[in-house]
Structures are given as C-alpha cells and as structure tokens.
Short mmCIF file of C-alpha atoms (C1' of nucleotides) in Angstrom, two decimals:
data_model
loop_
_atom_site.label_atom_id
_atom_site.label_comp_id
_atom_site.label_asym_id
_atom_site.label_seq_id
_atom_site.Cartn_x
_atom_site.Cartn_y
_atom_site.Cartn_z
CA MET A 26 0.00 0.00 0.00
CA SER A 27 1.43 3.36 -1.01
CA PRO A 28 1.91 5.86 1.83
CA TYR A 29 0.05 8.41 -0.27
CA PRO A 30 -3.08 6.83 -1.74
CA LYS A 31 -4.25 8.55 -4.87
CA HIS A 32 -7.79 8.99 -3.68
CA LEU A 33 -8.38 10.47 -0.27
CA PRO A 34 -11.64 11.38 1.47
CA ALA A 35 -12.44 15.06 1.16
CA ASP A 36 -11.80 15.99 4.79
CA GLU A 37 -8.44 14.23 4.85
CA ARG A 38 -7.45 15.93 1.63
CA ARG A 39 -8.39 19.28 3.09
CA GLU A 40 -6.30 18.58 6.16
CA ALA A 41 -3.37 17.43 4.05
CA THR A 42 -3.61 20.57 1.95
CA VAL A 43 -3.46 22.79 5.00
CA GLU A 44 -0.45 20.95 6.38
CA THR A 45 1.27 21.18 3.02
CA VAL A 46 0.84 24.95 2.97
CA VAL A 47 2.25 25.19 6.50
CA GLU A 48 5.25 23.16 5.40
CA LEU A 49 5.80 25.22 2.27
CA ALA A 50 5.59 28.44 4.28
CA ALA A 51 8.65 27.32 6.20
CA GLY A 52 10.72 27.91 3.10
CA GLN A 53 9.18 30.89 1.37
CA ASN A 54 6.96 33.92 1.63
CA PRO A 55 3.40 32.62 2.08
CA SER A 56 1.98 35.01 -0.49
CA GLU A 57 4.30 33.48 -3.07
CA ILE A 58 3.01 29.95 -2.54
CA THR A 59 1.13 29.02 -5.69
CA THR A 60 -1.64 26.49 -6.03
CA ALA A 61 0.60 24.66 -8.47
CA ALA A 62 3.32 24.37 -5.83
CA ILE A 63 0.87 23.05 -3.26
CA ALA A 64 -0.47 20.47 -5.67
CA LYS A 65 2.99 19.39 -6.77
CA ARG A 66 4.11 18.81 -3.20
CA MET A 67 0.99 16.71 -2.63
CA GLY A 68 1.48 14.69 -5.79
CA LEU A 69 -1.70 16.05 -7.34
CA THR A 70 -2.57 18.16 -10.30
CA GLN A 71 -3.33 21.82 -9.71
CA GLY A 72 -6.97 21.49 -10.64
CA ALA A 73 -7.60 18.82 -8.01
CA LEU A 74 -7.22 21.41 -5.26
CA PHE A 75 -10.33 23.20 -6.46
CA ARG A 76 -12.40 20.06 -5.83
CA HIS A 77 -11.95 20.74 -2.13
CA PHE A 78 -11.60 24.51 -1.91
CA PRO A 79 -13.59 27.08 -3.84
CA SER A 80 -10.62 29.45 -4.06
CA LYS A 81 -7.08 30.01 -2.95
CA ASP A 82 -8.28 32.43 -0.31
CA ALA A 83 -10.38 29.63 1.13
CA ILE A 84 -7.23 27.54 1.44
CA LEU A 85 -5.46 30.33 3.27
CA GLN A 86 -8.41 30.75 5.58
CA ALA A 87 -8.37 27.04 6.38
CA VAL A 88 -4.68 27.35 7.13
CA MET A 89 -5.28 30.23 9.52
CA ASP A 90 -8.06 28.26 11.24
CA TRP A 91 -5.66 25.35 11.63
CA VAL A 92 -2.98 27.61 13.10
CA ALA A 93 -5.36 29.34 15.49
CA GLU A 94 -6.83 26.11 16.77
CA ARG A 95 -3.55 24.26 17.23
CA LEU A 96 -1.63 27.15 18.71
CA MET A 97 -4.29 28.14 21.21
CA ALA A 98 -4.71 24.53 22.28
CA ARG A 99 -0.99 24.32 22.99
CA LEU A 100 -0.97 27.58 24.91
CA ASP A 101 -3.99 26.66 27.00
CA LYS A 102 -2.45 23.32 27.85
CA ALA A 103 0.77 25.03 28.91
CA VAL A 104 -1.09 27.50 31.09
CA ALA A 105 -3.27 24.84 32.70
CA SER A 106 -0.34 22.84 33.98
CA HIS A 107 1.11 25.65 36.07
CA ALA A 108 -0.38 27.12 39.21
CA SER A 109 1.58 30.34 39.49
CA PRO A 110 0.72 33.05 36.93
CA LEU A 111 4.36 33.82 36.28
CA ALA A 112 5.17 30.17 35.73
CA ALA A 113 2.18 29.93 33.43
CA LEU A 114 3.46 32.91 31.44
CA GLU A 115 6.81 31.29 31.04
CA ALA A 116 5.25 27.99 30.02
CA MET A 117 3.12 29.84 27.48
CA PHE A 118 6.21 31.50 26.08
CA MET A 119 8.08 28.22 25.76
CA ALA A 120 5.08 26.46 24.26
CA HIS A 121 4.79 29.17 21.61
CA VAL A 122 8.48 28.92 20.79
CA GLU A 123 8.24 25.14 20.59
CA PHE A 124 5.27 25.44 18.25
CA ILE A 125 7.22 27.74 15.96
CA VAL A 126 10.22 25.42 15.94
CA GLU A 127 7.92 22.60 14.86
CA HIS A 128 6.12 24.79 12.33
CA PRO A 129 8.50 27.54 11.19
CA GLY A 130 6.05 28.68 8.56
CA VAL A 131 3.47 29.74 11.10
CA PRO A 132 4.86 33.14 12.12
CA ARG A 133 5.36 33.97 8.45
CA ILE A 134 1.78 33.11 7.66
CA LEU A 135 0.49 35.11 10.61
CA PHE A 136 2.58 38.18 9.93
CA GLY A 137 1.97 37.93 6.22
CA GLU A 138 -1.75 37.79 6.75
CA LEU A 139 -1.72 40.77 9.09
CA GLN A 140 -0.01 43.02 6.59
CA ARG A 141 -2.48 42.28 3.83
CA ALA A 142 -4.20 45.40 2.61
CA GLU A 143 -7.64 43.84 1.99
CA GLU A 144 -9.68 42.54 4.90
CA THR A 145 -9.65 38.87 3.89
CA PRO A 146 -11.31 36.14 5.97
CA ALA A 147 -7.87 34.79 6.78
CA LYS A 148 -6.80 38.17 8.08
CA ARG A 149 -9.84 38.30 10.30
CA VAL A 150 -8.94 34.93 11.79
CA ALA A 151 -5.38 36.13 12.37
CA LYS A 152 -6.62 39.21 14.18
CA SER A 153 -9.00 37.19 16.28
CA LEU A 154 -6.20 34.78 17.18
CA LEU A 155 -3.98 37.58 18.40
CA ARG A 156 -6.87 39.07 20.33
CA SER A 157 -7.46 35.81 22.19
CA TYR A 158 -3.75 35.53 22.76
CA GLY A 159 -3.60 39.01 24.24
CA GLU A 160 -6.57 38.37 26.49
CA ARG A 161 -5.00 35.26 27.96
CA LEU A 162 -1.81 37.20 28.62
CA ARG A 163 -3.72 40.04 30.23
CA ALA A 164 -5.63 37.68 32.51
CA LEU A 165 -2.45 35.98 33.66
CA MET A 166 -0.74 39.28 34.29
CA GLU A 167 -3.61 40.64 36.36
CA GLN A 168 -3.44 37.47 38.42
CA GLY A 169 0.30 37.91 38.70
CA LYS A 170 -0.18 41.36 40.15
CA GLN A 171 -2.55 40.05 42.79
CA HIS A 172 -0.14 37.28 43.69
CA GLY A 173 2.60 39.84 44.09
CA GLU A 174 4.66 38.23 41.34
CA LEU A 175 4.39 41.23 39.08
CA SER A 176 4.92 44.82 40.04
CA ASP A 177 1.75 46.70 40.91
CA ASP A 178 2.45 49.60 38.60
CA LEU A 179 3.02 47.37 35.54
CA GLU A 180 1.09 48.53 32.49
CA VAL A 181 -0.44 45.25 31.39
CA ASP A 182 -1.22 46.30 27.83
CA THR A 183 2.36 47.37 27.33
CA ALA A 184 3.66 44.12 28.77
CA VAL A 185 1.44 42.21 26.35
CA VAL A 186 2.89 44.06 23.39
CA LEU A 187 6.37 43.29 24.63
CA PHE A 188 5.58 39.60 25.20
CA ILE A 189 4.54 39.10 21.60
CA GLY A 190 7.40 41.25 20.38
CA THR A 191 9.85 39.15 22.33
CA ILE A 192 8.81 36.12 20.33
CA GLN A 193 8.96 38.14 17.13
CA GLY A 194 12.52 39.04 17.98
CA LEU A 195 13.42 35.38 18.24
CA VAL A 196 11.72 34.69 14.94
CA MET A 197 13.61 37.49 13.22
CA GLN A 198 16.86 36.20 14.65
CA SER A 199 16.12 32.74 13.29
CA LEU A 200 15.43 34.22 9.87
CA LEU A 201 18.79 35.99 10.00
CA ALA A 202 20.72 32.93 11.12
CA GLY A 203 18.71 30.57 8.92
CA ASP A 204 18.39 28.29 11.93
CA VAL A 205 15.02 27.89 13.59
CA VAL A 206 16.09 25.34 16.14
CA ARG A 207 18.39 27.80 17.87
CA MET A 208 15.26 29.63 19.04
CA ARG A 209 14.69 26.86 21.52
CA ALA A 210 18.06 27.40 23.15
CA GLN A 211 17.81 31.19 23.13
CA ALA A 212 14.29 31.36 24.48
CA PRO A 213 14.97 30.91 28.20
CA ALA A 214 17.55 33.70 28.35
CA VAL A 215 15.31 36.04 26.40
CA PHE A 216 12.39 35.34 28.67
CA ALA A 217 14.58 35.86 31.70
CA ILE A 218 15.20 39.46 30.68
CA TYR A 219 11.52 39.94 29.96
CA ARG A 220 10.52 38.48 33.31
CA ARG A 221 12.88 40.81 35.09
CA GLY A 222 11.32 43.70 33.22
CA ILE A 223 7.81 42.92 34.34
CA GLY A 224 8.53 41.38 37.75
CA CYS A 225 8.38 43.33 40.99
CA ALA A 226 11.62 44.40 42.57
CA GLN A 227 11.65 42.02 45.49
CA MET B 7 5.79 75.63 -14.52
CA SER B 8 4.14 72.39 -13.51
CA PRO B 9 5.11 71.04 -10.09
CA TYR B 10 5.89 67.70 -11.72
CA PRO B 11 8.06 68.20 -14.81
CA LYS B 12 7.63 65.46 -17.36
CA HIS B 13 11.32 64.78 -17.76
CA LEU B 14 13.42 64.32 -14.68
CA PRO B 15 17.17 63.69 -14.42
CA ALA B 16 17.99 60.03 -13.96
CA ASP B 17 19.22 60.25 -10.39
CA GLU B 18 16.19 62.21 -9.25
CA ARG B 19 13.89 59.74 -10.95
CA ARG B 20 15.63 56.88 -9.21
CA GLU B 21 15.25 58.59 -5.87
CA ALA B 22 11.59 59.31 -6.55
CA THR B 23 11.04 55.68 -7.51
CA VAL B 24 12.52 54.43 -4.27
CA GLU B 25 10.43 56.81 -2.21
CA THR B 26 7.32 55.75 -4.09
CA VAL B 27 7.95 52.11 -3.25
CA VAL B 28 8.44 53.00 0.42
CA GLU B 29 5.13 54.87 0.37
CA LEU B 30 3.30 52.03 -1.36
CA ALA B 31 4.70 49.53 1.12
CA ALA B 32 2.86 51.38 3.87
CA GLY B 33 -0.38 50.07 2.48
CA GLN B 34 0.37 46.61 1.16
CA ASN B 35 2.66 43.63 1.20
CA PRO B 36 5.90 44.71 -0.53
CA SER B 37 6.07 41.57 -2.64
CA GLU B 38 2.68 42.47 -4.09
CA ILE B 39 3.81 45.91 -5.26
CA THR B 40 3.87 45.76 -9.05
CA THR B 41 5.92 47.88 -11.40
CA ALA B 42 2.63 49.05 -12.88
CA ALA B 43 1.50 50.32 -9.47
CA ILE B 44 4.79 52.13 -8.94
CA ALA B 45 4.60 53.79 -12.34
CA LYS B 46 0.97 54.78 -11.88
CA ARG B 47 1.66 56.45 -8.54
CA MET B 48 4.51 58.37 -10.18
CA GLY B 49 2.40 59.43 -13.12
CA LEU B 50 4.53 57.45 -15.56
CA THR B 51 4.06 54.48 -17.82
CA GLN B 52 5.44 51.15 -16.78
CA GLY B 53 8.12 51.11 -19.44
CA ALA B 54 9.65 54.34 -18.16
CA LEU B 55 10.79 52.62 -14.96
CA PHE B 56 13.03 50.33 -16.94
CA ARG B 57 14.95 53.31 -18.29
CA HIS B 58 16.39 53.71 -14.81
CA PHE B 59 16.42 50.22 -13.40
CA PRO B 60 17.41 47.05 -15.23
CA SER B 61 14.89 44.94 -13.29
CA LYS B 62 12.38 45.00 -10.49
CA ASP B 63 14.89 43.34 -8.21
CA ALA B 64 17.21 46.25 -8.83
CA ILE B 65 14.46 48.59 -7.66
CA LEU B 66 13.99 46.58 -4.49
CA GLN B 67 17.70 46.60 -3.87
CA ALA B 68 17.80 50.38 -4.27
CA VAL B 69 14.96 50.59 -1.79
CA MET B 70 16.84 48.50 0.73
CA ASP B 71 19.94 50.64 0.24
CA TRP B 72 17.84 53.72 0.86
CA VAL B 73 16.38 52.21 4.01
CA ALA B 74 19.74 51.06 5.34
CA GLU B 75 21.39 54.39 4.72
CA ARG B 76 18.62 56.57 6.14
CA LEU B 77 17.88 54.40 9.14
CA MET B 78 21.48 53.98 10.19
CA ALA B 79 22.09 57.70 9.79
CA ARG B 80 19.18 58.42 12.12
CA LEU B 81 20.34 55.90 14.66
CA ASP B 82 23.92 57.15 14.64
CA LYS B 83 22.74 60.68 15.09
CA ALA B 84 20.58 59.65 18.04
CA VAL B 85 23.46 57.80 19.66
CA ALA B 86 25.93 60.61 19.14
CA SER B 87 23.83 63.13 21.02
CA HIS B 88 23.80 61.19 24.27
CA ALA B 89 26.72 60.59 26.56
CA SER B 90 25.41 57.76 28.70
CA PRO B 91 25.15 54.37 26.96
CA LEU B 92 21.72 53.72 28.42
CA ALA B 93 20.46 57.11 27.30
CA ALA B 94 21.92 56.40 23.87
CA LEU B 95 20.08 53.09 23.74
CA GLU B 96 16.84 54.79 24.56
CA ALA B 97 17.46 57.51 21.99
CA MET B 98 18.20 54.82 19.42
CA PHE B 99 14.96 53.08 20.27
CA MET B 100 12.93 56.25 19.94
CA ALA B 101 14.67 57.24 16.73
CA HIS B 102 13.85 53.86 15.22
CA VAL B 103 10.22 54.15 16.26
CA GLU B 104 10.04 57.66 14.86
CA PHE B 105 11.52 56.45 11.59
CA ILE B 106 8.87 53.75 11.33
CA VAL B 107 6.08 56.19 12.08
CA GLU B 108 7.33 58.37 9.25
CA HIS B 109 7.85 55.40 6.94
CA PRO B 110 5.43 52.63 7.97
CA GLY B 111 6.37 50.56 4.96
CA VAL B 112 9.94 50.10 6.11
CA PRO B 113 9.48 47.26 8.61
CA ARG B 114 7.33 45.43 6.08
CA ILE B 115 10.01 45.74 3.44
CA LEU B 116 12.70 44.60 5.82
CA PHE B 117 10.77 41.63 7.16
CA GLY B 118 9.49 40.73 3.73
CA GLU B 119 12.98 40.75 2.32
CA LEU B 120 14.32 38.59 5.14
CA GLN B 121 11.80 35.85 4.58
CA ARG B 122 12.54 35.55 0.88
CA ALA B 123 13.68 32.09 -0.06
CA GLU B 124 16.25 33.11 -2.67
CA GLU B 125 19.35 35.02 -1.65
CA THR B 126 18.59 38.25 -3.54
CA PRO B 127 20.83 41.32 -3.40
CA ALA B 128 18.12 43.11 -1.47
CA LYS B 129 18.07 40.35 1.10
CA ARG B 130 21.80 40.63 1.49
CA VAL B 131 21.48 44.35 2.17
CA ALA B 132 18.76 43.66 4.73
CA LYS B 133 20.94 41.15 6.52
CA SER B 134 23.87 43.51 6.50
CA LEU B 135 21.71 46.30 7.89
CA LEU B 136 20.58 44.19 10.80
CA ARG B 137 24.13 43.09 11.43
CA SER B 138 25.31 46.69 11.70
CA TYR B 139 22.33 47.45 13.88
CA GLY B 140 23.19 44.59 16.20
CA GLU B 141 26.82 45.61 16.42
CA ARG B 142 25.94 49.13 17.45
CA LEU B 143 23.64 47.76 20.11
CA ARG B 144 26.28 45.38 21.36
CA ALA B 145 28.88 48.12 21.61
CA LEU B 146 26.54 50.35 23.59
CA MET B 147 25.62 47.53 25.92
CA GLU B 148 29.20 46.61 26.63
CA GLN B 149 29.83 50.26 27.47
CA GLY B 150 26.74 50.21 29.65
CA LYS B 151 28.12 47.32 31.60
CA GLN B 152 31.37 49.14 32.26
CA HIS B 153 29.49 52.25 33.35
CA GLY B 154 27.49 50.13 35.77
CA GLU B 155 24.25 51.05 34.01
CA LEU B 156 23.62 47.50 32.91
CA SER B 157 23.91 44.41 35.04
CA ASP B 158 27.24 42.62 34.78
CA ASP B 159 25.74 39.24 34.06
CA LEU B 160 23.58 40.50 31.16
CA GLU B 161 23.88 38.36 28.04
CA VAL B 162 24.40 41.03 25.42
CA ASP B 163 23.42 38.92 22.43
CA THR B 164 20.16 38.04 24.09
CA ALA B 165 19.47 41.65 24.95
CA VAL B 166 20.07 42.58 21.31
CA VAL B 167 17.50 40.05 20.13
CA LEU B 168 15.03 41.44 22.62
CA PHE B 169 15.71 45.06 21.61
CA ILE B 170 14.82 44.37 18.00
CA GLY B 171 11.89 42.21 19.04
CA THR B 172 10.56 44.99 21.20
CA ILE B 173 10.25 47.18 18.15
CA GLN B 174 8.73 44.30 16.20
CA GLY B 175 6.10 44.00 18.89
CA LEU B 176 5.18 47.64 18.47
CA VAL B 177 4.98 47.17 14.71
CA MET B 178 2.73 44.14 15.06
CA GLN B 179 0.49 46.05 17.42
CA SER B 180 0.19 48.89 14.92
CA LEU B 181 -0.75 46.39 12.22
CA LEU B 182 -3.47 45.04 14.47
CA ALA B 183 -4.82 48.41 15.42
CA GLY B 184 -4.33 49.86 11.95
CA ASP B 185 -2.76 52.89 13.60
CA VAL B 186 0.95 53.50 13.21
CA VAL B 187 1.05 56.76 15.08
CA ARG B 188 0.08 55.10 18.33
CA MET B 189 3.52 53.47 18.33
CA ARG B 190 5.00 56.81 19.27
CA ALA B 191 2.88 57.03 22.41
CA GLN B 192 3.40 53.39 23.38
CA ALA B 193 7.14 53.38 22.82
CA PRO B 194 8.31 54.96 26.10
CA ALA B 195 6.37 52.54 28.29
CA VAL B 196 7.56 49.56 26.28
CA PHE B 197 11.15 50.67 26.51
CA ALA B 198 10.76 51.25 30.24
CA ILE B 199 10.01 47.57 30.76
CA TYR B 200 12.90 46.61 28.52
CA ARG B 201 15.26 48.91 30.37
CA ARG B 202 14.26 47.40 33.65
CA GLY B 203 14.94 43.96 32.20
CA ILE B 204 18.48 44.78 31.19
CA GLY B 205 19.36 47.31 33.90
CA CYS B 206 21.24 46.42 37.04
CA ALA B 207 19.23 46.07 40.24
CA GLN B 208 20.42 49.16 42.01
"C1'" DT C 10 -24.53 -5.80 -13.29
"C1'" DA C 11 -25.99 -1.17 -13.72
"C1'" DA C 12 -26.21 3.42 -11.77
"C1'" DG C 13 -24.36 7.08 -9.20
"C1'" DC C 14 -21.03 9.37 -6.50
"C1'" DT C 15 -16.41 10.88 -5.31
"C1'" DA C 16 -11.83 12.26 -6.32
"C1'" DG C 17 -8.97 12.61 -9.65
"C1'" DT C 18 -6.71 14.25 -14.57
"C1'" DA C 19 -5.26 17.14 -18.42
"C1'" DA C 20 -6.06 20.84 -21.19
"C1'" DT C 21 -7.55 25.45 -21.36
"C1'" DT C 22 -9.03 30.04 -19.88
"C1'" DA C 23 -8.53 35.06 -18.85
"C1'" DA C 24 -5.94 38.03 -16.21
"C1'" DT C 25 -1.75 39.70 -14.52
"C1'" DT C 26 3.05 39.95 -14.40
"C1'" DA C 27 7.94 41.76 -15.54
"C1'" DC C 28 10.15 43.27 -19.32
"C1'" DT C 29 11.22 45.06 -24.46
"C1'" DC C 30 11.32 48.14 -28.24
"C1'" DA C 31 10.42 51.39 -32.03
"C1'" DC C 32 9.04 55.74 -31.82
"C1'" DT C 33 8.15 60.56 -29.87
"C1'" DT C 34 8.81 64.39 -26.77
"C1'" DT C 35 11.49 67.33 -23.91
"C1'" DG C 36 14.75 70.75 -22.69
"C1'" DA C 37 19.51 72.34 -22.11
"C1'" DG C 38 23.82 73.91 -24.57
"C1'" DG C 39 26.31 75.47 -28.70
"C1'" DC D 16 16.98 78.59 -33.26
"C1'" DC D 17 18.68 74.01 -33.79
"C1'" DT D 18 20.50 69.82 -32.36
"C1'" DC D 19 20.55 65.72 -29.99
"C1'" DA D 20 20.89 62.83 -26.14
"C1'" DA D 21 18.12 61.85 -22.38
"C1'" DA D 22 13.52 60.72 -20.79
"C1'" DG D 23 8.93 59.01 -21.67
"C1'" DT D 24 5.26 56.69 -24.50
"C1'" DG D 25 2.38 52.96 -25.87
"C1'" DA D 26 1.88 48.79 -27.75
"C1'" DG D 27 3.64 44.87 -27.68
"C1'" DT D 28 5.92 40.01 -25.52
"C1'" DA D 29 6.33 35.51 -23.00
"C1'" DA D 30 5.64 33.58 -18.70
"C1'" DT D 31 2.98 32.74 -14.72
"C1'" DT D 32 -1.14 32.81 -12.15
"C1'" DA D 33 -5.89 31.22 -10.23
"C1'" DA D 34 -9.77 29.15 -11.84
"C1'" DT D 35 -12.81 26.29 -15.21
"C1'" DT D 36 -13.83 22.68 -18.05
"C1'" DA D 37 -14.83 18.01 -20.12
"C1'" DC D 38 -13.71 13.72 -19.10
"C1'" DT D 39 -12.41 9.21 -16.37
"C1'" DA D 40 -11.13 5.68 -12.86
"C1'" DG D 41 -12.73 3.40 -8.84
"C1'" DC D 42 -15.78 2.66 -5.03
"C1'" DT D 43 -20.42 1.74 -3.16
"C1'" DT D 44 -25.13 0.23 -3.38
"C1'" DA D 45 -29.51 -1.10 -5.25
#
DNA sequence: TAAGCTAGTAATTAATTACTCACTTTGAGG
DNA sequence: CCTCAAAGTGAGTAATTAATTACTAGCTTA
C-alpha cells in the first residue's frame, strides 16, 4: 500500500492541503506559494485542489483556522499545567516557541496575513487569534499582580505588546541565522530578561 | 511651470522611484507591489521605470539601500547626542520608532525581504543592515556594563534580540490596530520595561 | 450488473506579471 | 533657433497565475 493513496476522502485531503501549505511556508513567503506548488508537493494536479476549496483564499483561511486552533490549544495546555501566573506565562512562552520550531512557517503566515491590505477572511482569523492571545496574557498578568509576582504599577497592555514582540525578535533572529532550532536554546535567556522587566523588585 | 516636470534627471527619478515604493509599502505587502503600481503612482508608464532600473529586483535593492542608509544615519545621530550608553540606547529606540512612524512601509520591506527564499541582493542588504544594527547595540551595551548602568551578568546577544523584538512588537500592534502613530505614544512605556529587564538592580 | 457518486486528470481560460522596443517628446547647450 | 541625447510613451511580448472545463477511474449500493 502506497503511503500516499491517490484517492483520499475530502476531509483528509483538506487537512493534508493545509499541512502542506504550513510546510511550504517554512521555506518561502506565504503570499508566493502558488496552487501549483501546493499540488505538486501533494502529488496532485493543480486542478484537483479546487475540488476541495472554492478558491485560494479559502485555502489560506483554512490554514489560519488550523494555526489558530492548534496554537491556542498548545498555549492553553501550557497554562493549565502551572499554578503560578508567572510560571504559566513562562510555560506559554516556551510552548509558543516550541510550536514555531515545529512549524517555522506559522509566524510567516500570521505576519503575512496581518499586513495584507484587503480585509480577507484569513486576516480576520489572524486578528482574532492575536486578540485571544492578548486576552490570555492580560488575565495571567492581572493574576500575577494580585499574587505579588508582578509589580503593581506594571502597564499590562504594554507588557502584552512586549511579550509578543519578544517572540517576534526570536523569529527574526532565526530568519537571519537561517536556523530555527536555535530559538529553543535562546528562548529561556530572552524570557529571563523579559521576566525581570515585568517582575516586581523584590 | 508644472510642479511635476515630465522629464526628470535620472538620479532624481531613481530617488523618486525608491520613495514611491516606500510609500506604497505602507499600504500593502511589498512583494505584491507591481511595477505598474509604482509607475501609476509616479504618473509614468510602466516602461519608463526600466529606463532607470534594469529589473524590479534592482528597484527593491535600491529601496533597501535607501532604508539602510537613512535608518542607520538616524540611529547614529541619536546615539551621538547622548553621553550615557543607556540614554543612547533609549534615543536609538525612539529614533527607530520615529523612523517607522514616518515610513510605515519600512518594517514590512525589511521583514518581507528577510523571509525571501532566494538570496537576492536586497536580502543581502537587509541582513547587512541588521548586522550593523546589532553591532551598534552590542557596543553600547558593553559600554553600559562598564558604566554600571547594565547588570554585569547581562547576556548582550540576548538583549540585542530582545531590543529588536521589542520594536517588532510595536509594529505588530500597529498592524493590528491599523494605527501606526500610536507606536509613538506606546514606545516609552515599552522601553521602560525593557530597560528594567536589562538594567542592574540598584 | 448497472447506476451514481467521489476524487482525480489534463487541457484550457482570462488576467496579470515583468520586461522590451520602435518611436516621440522634452529641454539644455552650442 | 537648432540639435541631440536623455527621458517618456504605448503597444507589444512571454511567462505565470488562479480558476474552469470536459472527461475518467474506482468505489459503493440497489
């Protein structure tokens, strides 16, 4: 039995398509990924894709849905397994980094979607993802203040911006070095500086 | 005399082209900027562009050169006008933010160029720009350690990653909010957290 | 076995892209 | 005023793109 059967049920083909796009995005600008390239990687003809998606935009939207669902699930799991808010923040940070190392195309897709001019469905999903992300961070930080782990006068919104930016910095560094895996090693030290910035002077 | 003479000297036309691309990048993904769009914005036909540039890639490279030159000049000027390393770092941060507010397309161009798959000339310029940027940061931070403004055990390379990421976070936030100018107001608070993260516990 | 459905192919479409070229216009200097 | 090189025009090109089409192989089920 071939590992890639010619005929696949529609839902599996949709899933495979999404994963293929995520993989391709690891190596190139997402907006430059053509339907022909997706099909080729899947061992299909280009036209076959349009049996399962009405348009390319629909593919991109499915990809964003996939990213949002998977990433948030990871983050929630990381948060749930830590009692202290600060520990939960750190776990969330590491989980996000780990997710990017496994799927290096994801930050490109997200950022690429955000800087689209038109308000595409995919862009809306991206925005909504980051909104949920920010809300979870805010909640944890408010808790952290009450627990005395974070300084009382911390501006939570600002700290949220910096949290996301911190990860962006790691991503940019990995683009420069052409080495995604190094993120994993750098992450703890980067978060240590961040934690000191938001923590209370004990 | 018309404010826009039909015939412009070659060097001025090149400069105008670059500035047009930077302006267009404020509103859309740089890789989706077509030569037709550039020409239209300049009030020219598409063919005219190729009198001054051999290819579109050459245009993008000229844009990156423009960005690198202008940005570094701003940063150097900001650094030069402050004696203390920490004050210089902060001035550098604010100067960078100010530059982005004036030219919102710049971070898109930079990031877009970095995530190109092929090793284009423009990408090489982008990499070189960030390398210079990092070196200036490193130098300031080493000075800061000697002055006792930064903690002795600070990992400079990590702090550099976080510095750039901090700005990326502001950029991402402005993409979300669709409001670049707000960066200017947010910047001081964001840098305050960063400074606390890298500063020595006095 | 016949009928119908699902998932594929292969060729083709119209639109868009970067780029070229023969020709025309402009404007500064002799 | 004339000349002429520089600058711009406008109509092309070939290549690439997303999307459509007519057709087919393979399964399920009556």
